[in-house]
Amino acid sequence: MFIRRPLSLLSRFNKIKLIQSIPALSSTTSIYDQNPSLIAYKKIIDIYDFYLNTKIEIENGLPVPSTATSLIHGRTIMDIGTVVKFEIKSGLRKRSGGKLCQCDVVTDVNIAFTEGKHVKRPDVAFFFTREKNLDVDSVTTRIPHCVINVTSPGNASKDLITNLDIYLPGVNDYIVVDVREGAQKIIHYTQHKDRKHMYDKRSTLQLTCGCNLAVCAADIECDDKSCLVHHFIQR
Ligand SMILES: [Zn+2]
Ligand SMILES: [Zn+2]
């Protein structure tokens, strides 16, 4: 089913030209792939990206366009990530048991969930270790232990509803930072969609790995001088 859509899109192009111009870095034939549908998904993602300049995710085998971003969306991701990176670099970030956090904190990486049924690109993903990419892979099958999504204008339901069944229970901590005007809140799911905590505007969450995570949904309107996200330098 998922094959048909991109093919119809491709028929608009000259097929010979198409084959010759497949991007050299196309990741579609990784020898590490055991999952044939994942190979197809990678191809579809590459095709949409390269020829149609459209970022997609795969949900239940179907291509779904990524939601539009906004200034507040991008800035919130950067602000949260900056604090985490700063804490890791300066050795301030500790897991339970006192071990230093060595998480790899990345944005916008394609990740295969639920045995490759879904390929998602969370806003921020935390992997326990930093690992070199084995190839020019556009999709990783490593599952992050923590995912943060910041709501996008007009499509918060994706983060608040659809994603729950995709990320949980594989991900230990799924955090939604709802930055919408009038909604500003944080929802922290731990391992199950029924296990959630809600916070007003900002909070310092305790992740399952033991690390703390400061999140804030107030963006530039944040007026809390003790906010770890927006005033962390002055701590
Ligand atoms: Zn960590
Ligand atoms: Zn703040």
PDB file of C-alpha atoms and ligand atoms in Angstrom:
ATOM      1  CA  MET A   1       0.000   0.000   0.000  1.00  0.00           C
ATOM      2  CA  PHE A   2       2.747   2.421   0.944  1.00  0.00           C
ATOM      3  CA  ILE A   3       4.635   1.638  -2.263  1.00  0.00           C
ATOM      4  CA  ARG A   4       1.849   2.894  -4.471  1.00  0.00           C
ATOM      5  CA  ARG A   5       1.774   6.496  -3.349  1.00  0.00           C
ATOM      6  CA  PRO A   6       5.390   7.449  -3.971  1.00  0.00           C
ATOM      7  CA  LEU A   7       5.343   5.602  -7.283  1.00  0.00           C
ATOM      8  CA  SER A   8       2.455   7.689  -8.523  1.00  0.00           C
ATOM      9  CA  LEU A   9       4.409  10.756  -7.499  1.00  0.00           C
ATOM     10  CA  LEU A  10       7.443   9.524  -9.351  1.00  0.00           C
ATOM     11  CA  SER A  11       5.610   8.944 -12.586  1.00  0.00           C
ATOM     12  CA  ARG A  12       5.718  12.694 -13.021  1.00  0.00           C
ATOM     13  CA  PHE A  13       9.456  12.432 -13.524  1.00  0.00           C
ATOM     14  CA  ASN A  14      11.412  10.953 -16.365  1.00  0.00           C
ATOM     15  CA  LYS A  15      12.203   7.514 -15.021  1.00  0.00           C
ATOM     16  CA  ILE A  16      15.670   7.144 -16.525  1.00  0.00           C
ATOM     17  CA  LYS A  17      16.723  10.514 -15.218  1.00  0.00           C
ATOM     18  CA  LEU A  18      15.263   9.492 -11.921  1.00  0.00           C
ATOM     19  CA  ILE A  19      17.340   6.362 -11.566  1.00  0.00           C
ATOM     20  CA  GLN A  20      20.524   8.194 -12.500  1.00  0.00           C
ATOM     21  CA  SER A  21      19.870  10.967 -10.057  1.00  0.00           C
ATOM     22  CA  ILE A  22      19.133   8.923  -6.952  1.00  0.00           C
ATOM     23  CA  PRO A  23      21.103  10.748  -4.272  1.00  0.00           C
ATOM     24  CA  ALA A  24      24.513   9.199  -3.703  1.00  0.00           C
ATOM     25  CA  LEU A  25      23.959   9.296   0.018  1.00  0.00           C
ATOM     26  CA  SER A  26      20.639   7.521  -0.171  1.00  0.00           C
ATOM     27  CA  SER A  27      20.525   5.241   2.810  1.00  0.00           C
ATOM     28  CA  THR A  28      18.125   2.768   1.384  1.00  0.00           C
ATOM     29  CA  THR A  29      20.353  -0.259   1.075  1.00  0.00           C
ATOM     30  CA  SER A  30      22.007  -0.594   4.427  1.00  0.00           C
ATOM     31  CA  ILE A  31      23.345  -4.095   5.055  1.00  0.00           C
ATOM     32  CA  TYR A  32      22.319  -3.623   8.658  1.00  0.00           C
ATOM     33  CA  ASP A  33      18.654  -3.754   7.755  1.00  0.00           C
ATOM     34  CA  GLN A  34      16.931  -6.969   8.681  1.00  0.00           C
ATOM     35  CA  ASN A  35      13.514  -5.512   8.198  1.00  0.00           C
ATOM     36  CA  PRO A  36      12.327  -5.330   4.572  1.00  0.00           C
ATOM     37  CA  SER A  37       9.520  -2.881   5.262  1.00  0.00           C
ATOM     38  CA  LEU A  38      11.993  -0.562   6.904  1.00  0.00           C
ATOM     39  CA  ILE A  39      14.056  -0.547   3.714  1.00  0.00           C
ATOM     40  CA  ALA A  40      10.927   0.499   1.824  1.00  0.00           C
ATOM     41  CA  TYR A  41      10.142   3.199   4.365  1.00  0.00           C
ATOM     42  CA  LYS A  42      13.631   4.593   4.118  1.00  0.00           C
ATOM     43  CA  LYS A  43      13.282   4.777   0.382  1.00  0.00           C
ATOM     44  CA  ILE A  44       9.963   6.563   0.680  1.00  0.00           C
ATOM     45  CA  ILE A  45      11.380   9.053   3.169  1.00  0.00           C
ATOM     46  CA  ASP A  46      14.366   9.720   0.898  1.00  0.00           C
ATOM     47  CA  ILE A  47      12.157  10.140  -2.161  1.00  0.00           C
ATOM     48  CA  TYR A  48       9.839  12.617  -0.470  1.00  0.00           C
ATOM     49  CA  ASP A  49      12.803  14.497   0.921  1.00  0.00           C
ATOM     50  CA  PHE A  50      14.917  14.576  -2.223  1.00  0.00           C
ATOM     51  CA  TYR A  51      12.325  15.068  -4.942  1.00  0.00           C
ATOM     52  CA  LEU A  52       9.495  16.794  -3.159  1.00  0.00           C
ATOM     53  CA  ASN A  53      11.433  18.571  -0.460  1.00  0.00           C
ATOM     54  CA  THR A  54       8.892  17.289   2.039  1.00  0.00           C
ATOM     55  CA  LYS A  55       9.723  15.771   5.392  1.00  0.00           C
ATOM     56  CA  ILE A  56       7.497  12.861   6.274  1.00  0.00           C
ATOM     57  CA  GLU A  57       7.087  10.334   9.029  1.00  0.00           C
ATOM     58  CA  ILE A  58       5.659   6.820   8.647  1.00  0.00           C
ATOM     59  CA  GLU A  59       2.688   5.926  10.782  1.00  0.00           C
ATOM     60  CA  ASN A  60       1.247   2.425  10.433  1.00  0.00           C
ATOM     61  CA  GLY A  61       3.003   2.058   7.105  1.00  0.00           C
ATOM     62  CA  LEU A  62       1.670   5.282   5.634  1.00  0.00           C
ATOM     63  CA  PRO A  63       3.550   8.477   4.843  1.00  0.00           C
ATOM     64  CA  VAL A  64       2.393  11.374   6.998  1.00  0.00           C
ATOM     65  CA  PRO A  65       3.750  14.877   6.358  1.00  0.00           C
ATOM     66  CA  SER A  66       5.575  16.421   9.280  1.00  0.00           C
ATOM     67  CA  THR A  67       3.769  19.258  10.929  1.00  0.00           C
ATOM     68  CA  ALA A  68       4.753  22.828  10.231  1.00  0.00           C
ATOM     69  CA  THR A  69       7.035  24.350  12.798  1.00  0.00           C
ATOM     70  CA  SER A  70       7.010  27.811  14.289  1.00  0.00           C
ATOM     71  CA  LEU A  71       9.452  30.159  15.934  1.00  0.00           C
ATOM     72  CA  ILE A  72       8.248  29.224  19.405  1.00  0.00           C
ATOM     73  CA  HIS A  73       8.484  25.526  18.516  1.00  0.00           C
ATOM     74  CA  GLY A  74      12.078  25.737  17.330  1.00  0.00           C
ATOM     75  CA  ARG A  75      13.185  28.026  20.119  1.00  0.00           C
ATOM     76  CA  THR A  76      11.683  25.873  22.868  1.00  0.00           C
ATOM     77  CA  ILE A  77      13.506  22.807  21.543  1.00  0.00           C
ATOM     78  CA  MET A  78      16.801  24.689  21.387  1.00  0.00           C
ATOM     79  CA  ASP A  79      16.404  26.183  24.853  1.00  0.00           C
ATOM     80  CA  ILE A  80      15.670  22.836  26.522  1.00  0.00           C
ATOM     81  CA  GLY A  81      18.455  21.108  24.571  1.00  0.00           C
ATOM     82  CA  THR A  82      20.984  23.833  25.354  1.00  0.00           C
ATOM     83  CA  VAL A  83      20.534  23.373  29.087  1.00  0.00           C
ATOM     84  CA  VAL A  84      20.884  19.592  28.835  1.00  0.00           C
ATOM     85  CA  LYS A  85      24.011  19.848  26.673  1.00  0.00           C
ATOM     86  CA  PHE A  86      25.508  22.407  29.057  1.00  0.00           C
ATOM     87  CA  GLU A  87      24.828  20.145  32.041  1.00  0.00           C
ATOM     88  CA  ILE A  88      26.339  17.098  30.328  1.00  0.00           C
ATOM     89  CA  LYS A  89      29.466  18.998  29.237  1.00  0.00           C
ATOM     90  CA  SER A  90      30.074  20.525  32.630  1.00  0.00           C
ATOM     91  CA  GLY A  91      29.484  17.262  34.502  1.00  0.00           C
ATOM     92  CA  LEU A  92      26.450  18.596  36.336  1.00  0.00           C
ATOM     93  CA  ARG A  93      24.138  15.947  35.007  1.00  0.00           C
ATOM     94  CA  LYS A  94      23.925  12.779  37.062  1.00  0.00           C
ATOM     95  CA  ARG A  95      21.806   9.660  36.807  1.00  0.00           C
ATOM     96  CA  SER A  96      20.455   7.814  39.789  1.00  0.00           C
ATOM     97  CA  GLY A  97      23.411   6.279  41.601  1.00  0.00           C
ATOM     98  CA  GLY A  98      25.548   9.310  40.872  1.00  0.00           C
ATOM     99  CA  LYS A  99      26.880   8.159  37.507  1.00  0.00           C
ATOM    100  CA  LEU A 100      27.519  10.968  35.074  1.00  0.00           C
ATOM    101  CA  CYS A 101      24.945  11.264  32.320  1.00  0.00           C
ATOM    102  CA  GLN A 102      26.522  10.594  28.942  1.00  0.00           C
ATOM    103  CA  CYS A 103      23.349  10.758  26.942  1.00  0.00           C
ATOM    104  CA  ASP A 104      23.359  11.576  23.284  1.00  0.00           C
ATOM    105  CA  VAL A 105      20.776  14.313  22.883  1.00  0.00           C
ATOM    106  CA  VAL A 106      19.699  14.790  19.290  1.00  0.00           C
ATOM    107  CA  THR A 107      17.024  16.571  17.321  1.00  0.00           C
ATOM    108  CA  ASP A 108      15.277  15.565  14.112  1.00  0.00           C
ATOM    109  CA  VAL A 109      16.499  11.999  13.734  1.00  0.00           C
ATOM    110  CA  ASN A 110      14.352   9.368  12.011  1.00  0.00           C
ATOM    111  CA  ILE A 111      13.727   6.524  14.428  1.00  0.00           C
ATOM    112  CA  ALA A 112      11.938   3.238  13.720  1.00  0.00           C
ATOM    113  CA  PHE A 113       9.472   2.330  16.473  1.00  0.00           C
ATOM    114  CA  THR A 114       7.382  -0.757  17.115  1.00  0.00           C
ATOM    115  CA  GLU A 115       9.558  -3.078  15.028  1.00  0.00           C
ATOM    116  CA  GLY A 116       9.610  -0.630  12.180  1.00  0.00           C
ATOM    117  CA  LYS A 117       5.862  -0.076  11.873  1.00  0.00           C
ATOM    118  CA  HIS A 118       6.393   3.602  12.469  1.00  0.00           C
ATOM    119  CA  VAL A 119       9.247   5.886  11.558  1.00  0.00           C
ATOM    120  CA  LYS A 120       9.101   9.033  13.642  1.00  0.00           C
ATOM    121  CA  ARG A 121      11.237  12.116  13.972  1.00  0.00           C
ATOM    122  CA  PRO A 122      10.861  13.384  17.534  1.00  0.00           C
ATOM    123  CA  ASP A 123      11.825  16.957  18.322  1.00  0.00           C
ATOM    124  CA  VAL A 124      14.381  15.788  20.878  1.00  0.00           C
ATOM    125  CA  ALA A 125      15.531  12.221  21.541  1.00  0.00           C
ATOM    126  CA  PHE A 126      17.844  11.002  24.312  1.00  0.00           C
ATOM    127  CA  PHE A 127      19.953   7.907  23.711  1.00  0.00           C
ATOM    128  CA  PHE A 128      21.924   6.423  26.579  1.00  0.00           C
ATOM    129  CA  THR A 129      25.217   6.432  24.706  1.00  0.00           C
ATOM    130  CA  ARG A 130      26.849   8.289  21.883  1.00  0.00           C
ATOM    131  CA  GLU A 131      27.457   5.999  18.977  1.00  0.00           C
ATOM    132  CA  LYS A 132      29.024   6.645  15.653  1.00  0.00           C
ATOM    133  CA  ASN A 133      26.671   6.171  12.745  1.00  0.00           C
ATOM    134  CA  LEU A 134      27.601   2.930  11.047  1.00  0.00           C
ATOM    135  CA  ASP A 135      26.523   4.162   7.659  1.00  0.00           C
ATOM    136  CA  VAL A 136      24.729   7.067   6.083  1.00  0.00           C
ATOM    137  CA  ASP A 137      21.590   5.798   7.664  1.00  0.00           C
ATOM    138  CA  SER A 138      18.532   8.006   7.483  1.00  0.00           C
ATOM    139  CA  VAL A 139      16.633   5.836   9.958  1.00  0.00           C
ATOM    140  CA  THR A 140      17.983   4.389  13.168  1.00  0.00           C
ATOM    141  CA  THR A 141      16.495   1.378  14.904  1.00  0.00           C
ATOM    142  CA  ARG A 142      17.954   2.399  18.249  1.00  0.00           C
ATOM    143  CA  ILE A 143      15.171   3.341  20.617  1.00  0.00           C
ATOM    144  CA  PRO A 144      15.716   6.448  22.707  1.00  0.00           C
ATOM    145  CA  HIS A 145      14.892   6.320  26.422  1.00  0.00           C
ATOM    146  CA  CYS A 146      13.418   9.788  26.405  1.00  0.00           C
ATOM    147  CA  VAL A 147      11.533  11.771  23.790  1.00  0.00           C
ATOM    148  CA  ILE A 148      10.445  15.404  23.962  1.00  0.00           C
ATOM    149  CA  ASN A 149       7.915  16.840  21.579  1.00  0.00           C
ATOM    150  CA  VAL A 150       6.926  20.474  21.448  1.00  0.00           C
ATOM    151  CA  THR A 151       3.441  21.032  20.084  1.00  0.00           C
ATOM    152  CA  SER A 152       3.145  22.479  16.603  1.00  0.00           C
ATOM    153  CA  PRO A 153       0.599  25.083  15.657  1.00  0.00           C
ATOM    154  CA  GLY A 154      -2.596  23.466  14.450  1.00  0.00           C
ATOM    155  CA  ASN A 155      -1.546  19.899  15.125  1.00  0.00           C
ATOM    156  CA  ALA A 156      -1.161  19.338  18.819  1.00  0.00           C
ATOM    157  CA  SER A 157      -3.330  16.223  18.616  1.00  0.00           C
ATOM    158  CA  LYS A 158      -0.460  14.392  16.955  1.00  0.00           C
ATOM    159  CA  ASP A 159       1.745  14.935  20.000  1.00  0.00           C
ATOM    160  CA  LEU A 160      -1.041  14.485  22.514  1.00  0.00           C
ATOM    161  CA  ILE A 161      -2.876  11.488  21.042  1.00  0.00           C
ATOM    162  CA  THR A 162      -1.379   9.669  18.016  1.00  0.00           C
ATOM    163  CA  ASN A 163       2.173   9.606  19.339  1.00  0.00           C
ATOM    164  CA  LEU A 164       1.253   7.968  22.635  1.00  0.00           C
ATOM    165  CA  ASP A 165       0.701   4.538  21.117  1.00  0.00           C
ATOM    166  CA  ILE A 166       3.824   4.872  19.027  1.00  0.00           C
ATOM    167  CA  TYR A 167       6.325   6.039  21.645  1.00  0.00           C
ATOM    168  CA  LEU A 168       4.979   4.226  24.693  1.00  0.00           C
ATOM    169  CA  PRO A 169       5.907   1.783  26.144  1.00  0.00           C
ATOM    170  CA  GLY A 170       9.210   1.594  24.167  1.00  0.00           C
ATOM    171  CA  VAL A 171      10.273   4.987  25.432  1.00  0.00           C
ATOM    172  CA  ASN A 172      10.634   5.422  29.196  1.00  0.00           C
ATOM    173  CA  ASP A 173       9.843   9.109  29.264  1.00  0.00           C
ATOM    174  CA  TYR A 174       7.675  10.863  26.714  1.00  0.00           C
ATOM    175  CA  ILE A 175       7.333  14.563  27.364  1.00  0.00           C
ATOM    176  CA  VAL A 176       4.985  16.924  25.585  1.00  0.00           C
ATOM    177  CA  VAL A 177       5.709  20.607  25.945  1.00  0.00           C
ATOM    178  CA  ASP A 178       2.504  22.334  24.976  1.00  0.00           C
ATOM    179  CA  VAL A 179       3.463  25.860  23.959  1.00  0.00           C
ATOM    180  CA  ARG A 180       0.109  26.872  22.539  1.00  0.00           C
ATOM    181  CA  GLU A 181      -1.269  30.214  23.618  1.00  0.00           C
ATOM    182  CA  GLY A 182      -3.474  29.661  26.632  1.00  0.00           C
ATOM    183  CA  ALA A 183      -2.552  25.971  26.908  1.00  0.00           C
ATOM    184  CA  GLN A 184       1.025  26.242  28.167  1.00  0.00           C
ATOM    185  CA  LYS A 185       1.660  23.033  30.047  1.00  0.00           C
ATOM    186  CA  ILE A 186       3.962  20.052  30.359  1.00  0.00           C
ATOM    187  CA  ILE A 187       2.789  16.445  30.210  1.00  0.00           C
ATOM    188  CA  HIS A 188       5.195  13.757  31.315  1.00  0.00           C
ATOM    189  CA  TYR A 189       4.330  10.148  30.445  1.00  0.00           C
ATOM    190  CA  THR A 190       6.349   7.373  32.019  1.00  0.00           C
ATOM    191  CA  GLN A 191       6.255   4.050  30.171  1.00  0.00           C
ATOM    192  CA  HIS A 192       2.498   4.015  29.730  1.00  0.00           C
ATOM    193  CA  LYS A 193      -0.028   6.455  28.350  1.00  0.00           C
ATOM    194  CA  ASP A 194      -2.073   6.179  31.539  1.00  0.00           C
ATOM    195  CA  ARG A 195       0.896   7.042  33.694  1.00  0.00           C
ATOM    196  CA  LYS A 196       1.151  10.758  33.260  1.00  0.00           C
ATOM    197  CA  HIS A 197       1.829  13.884  35.229  1.00  0.00           C
ATOM    198  CA  MET A 198       0.795  17.352  34.187  1.00  0.00           C
ATOM    199  CA  TYR A 199       2.509  20.579  35.110  1.00  0.00           C
ATOM    200  CA  ASP A 200       1.659  24.174  34.635  1.00  0.00           C
ATOM    201  CA  LYS A 201       4.056  26.093  32.366  1.00  0.00           C
ATOM    202  CA  ARG A 202       7.362  24.771  33.727  1.00  0.00           C
ATOM    203  CA  SER A 203       8.790  21.992  35.805  1.00  0.00           C
ATOM    204  CA  THR A 204      11.914  20.036  36.553  1.00  0.00           C
ATOM    205  CA  LEU A 205      11.031  16.467  35.709  1.00  0.00           C
ATOM    206  CA  GLN A 206      12.661  13.381  37.115  1.00  0.00           C
ATOM    207  CA  LEU A 207      13.398  11.028  34.236  1.00  0.00           C
ATOM    208  CA  THR A 208      13.351   7.258  34.651  1.00  0.00           C
ATOM    209  CA  CYS A 209      17.160   7.177  34.190  1.00  0.00           C
ATOM    210  CA  GLY A 210      17.474   9.407  37.228  1.00  0.00           C
ATOM    211  CA  CYS A 211      18.472  12.576  35.388  1.00  0.00           C
ATOM    212  CA  ASN A 212      16.520  15.756  35.931  1.00  0.00           C
ATOM    213  CA  LEU A 213      15.069  17.589  32.999  1.00  0.00           C
ATOM    214  CA  ALA A 214      14.076  21.227  33.141  1.00  0.00           C
ATOM    215  CA  VAL A 215      11.273  22.115  30.750  1.00  0.00           C
ATOM    216  CA  CYS A 216       9.374  25.337  30.227  1.00  0.00           C
ATOM    217  CA  ALA A 217       6.467  26.086  27.921  1.00  0.00           C
ATOM    218  CA  ALA A 218       6.417  29.832  28.434  1.00  0.00           C
ATOM    219  CA  ASP A 219       9.072  30.700  25.836  1.00  0.00           C
ATOM    220  CA  ILE A 220      10.081  34.377  25.759  1.00  0.00           C
ATOM    221  CA  GLU A 221       7.195  35.266  28.034  1.00  0.00           C
ATOM    222  CA  CYS A 222       8.837  33.301  30.830  1.00  0.00           C
ATOM    223  CA  ASP A 223       9.027  35.669  33.773  1.00  0.00           C
ATOM    224  CA  ASP A 224      10.172  33.177  36.390  1.00  0.00           C
ATOM    225  CA  LYS A 225      13.694  34.140  37.405  1.00  0.00           C
ATOM    226  CA  SER A 226      14.217  30.661  38.815  1.00  0.00           C
ATOM    227  CA  CYS A 227      13.290  28.957  35.518  1.00  0.00           C
ATOM    228  CA  LEU A 228      16.134  26.592  34.758  1.00  0.00           C
ATOM    229  CA  VAL A 229      15.492  26.728  31.043  1.00  0.00           C
ATOM    230  CA  HIS A 230      15.399  30.460  30.556  1.00  0.00           C
ATOM    231  CA  HIS A 231      17.681  31.694  33.280  1.00  0.00           C
ATOM    232  CA  PHE A 232      20.071  28.761  33.664  1.00  0.00           C
ATOM    233  CA  ILE A 233      23.265  30.774  33.198  1.00  0.00           C
ATOM    234  CA  GLN A 234      22.509  32.810  36.319  1.00  0.00           C
ATOM    235  CA  ARG A 235      21.948  29.764  38.479  1.00  0.00           C
TER     236      ARG A 235
HETATM  237 ZN    ZN B   1      20.848  11.205  30.836  1.00  0.00          ZN
HETATM  238 ZN    ZN B   2      11.060  29.501  31.460  1.00  0.00          ZN
END
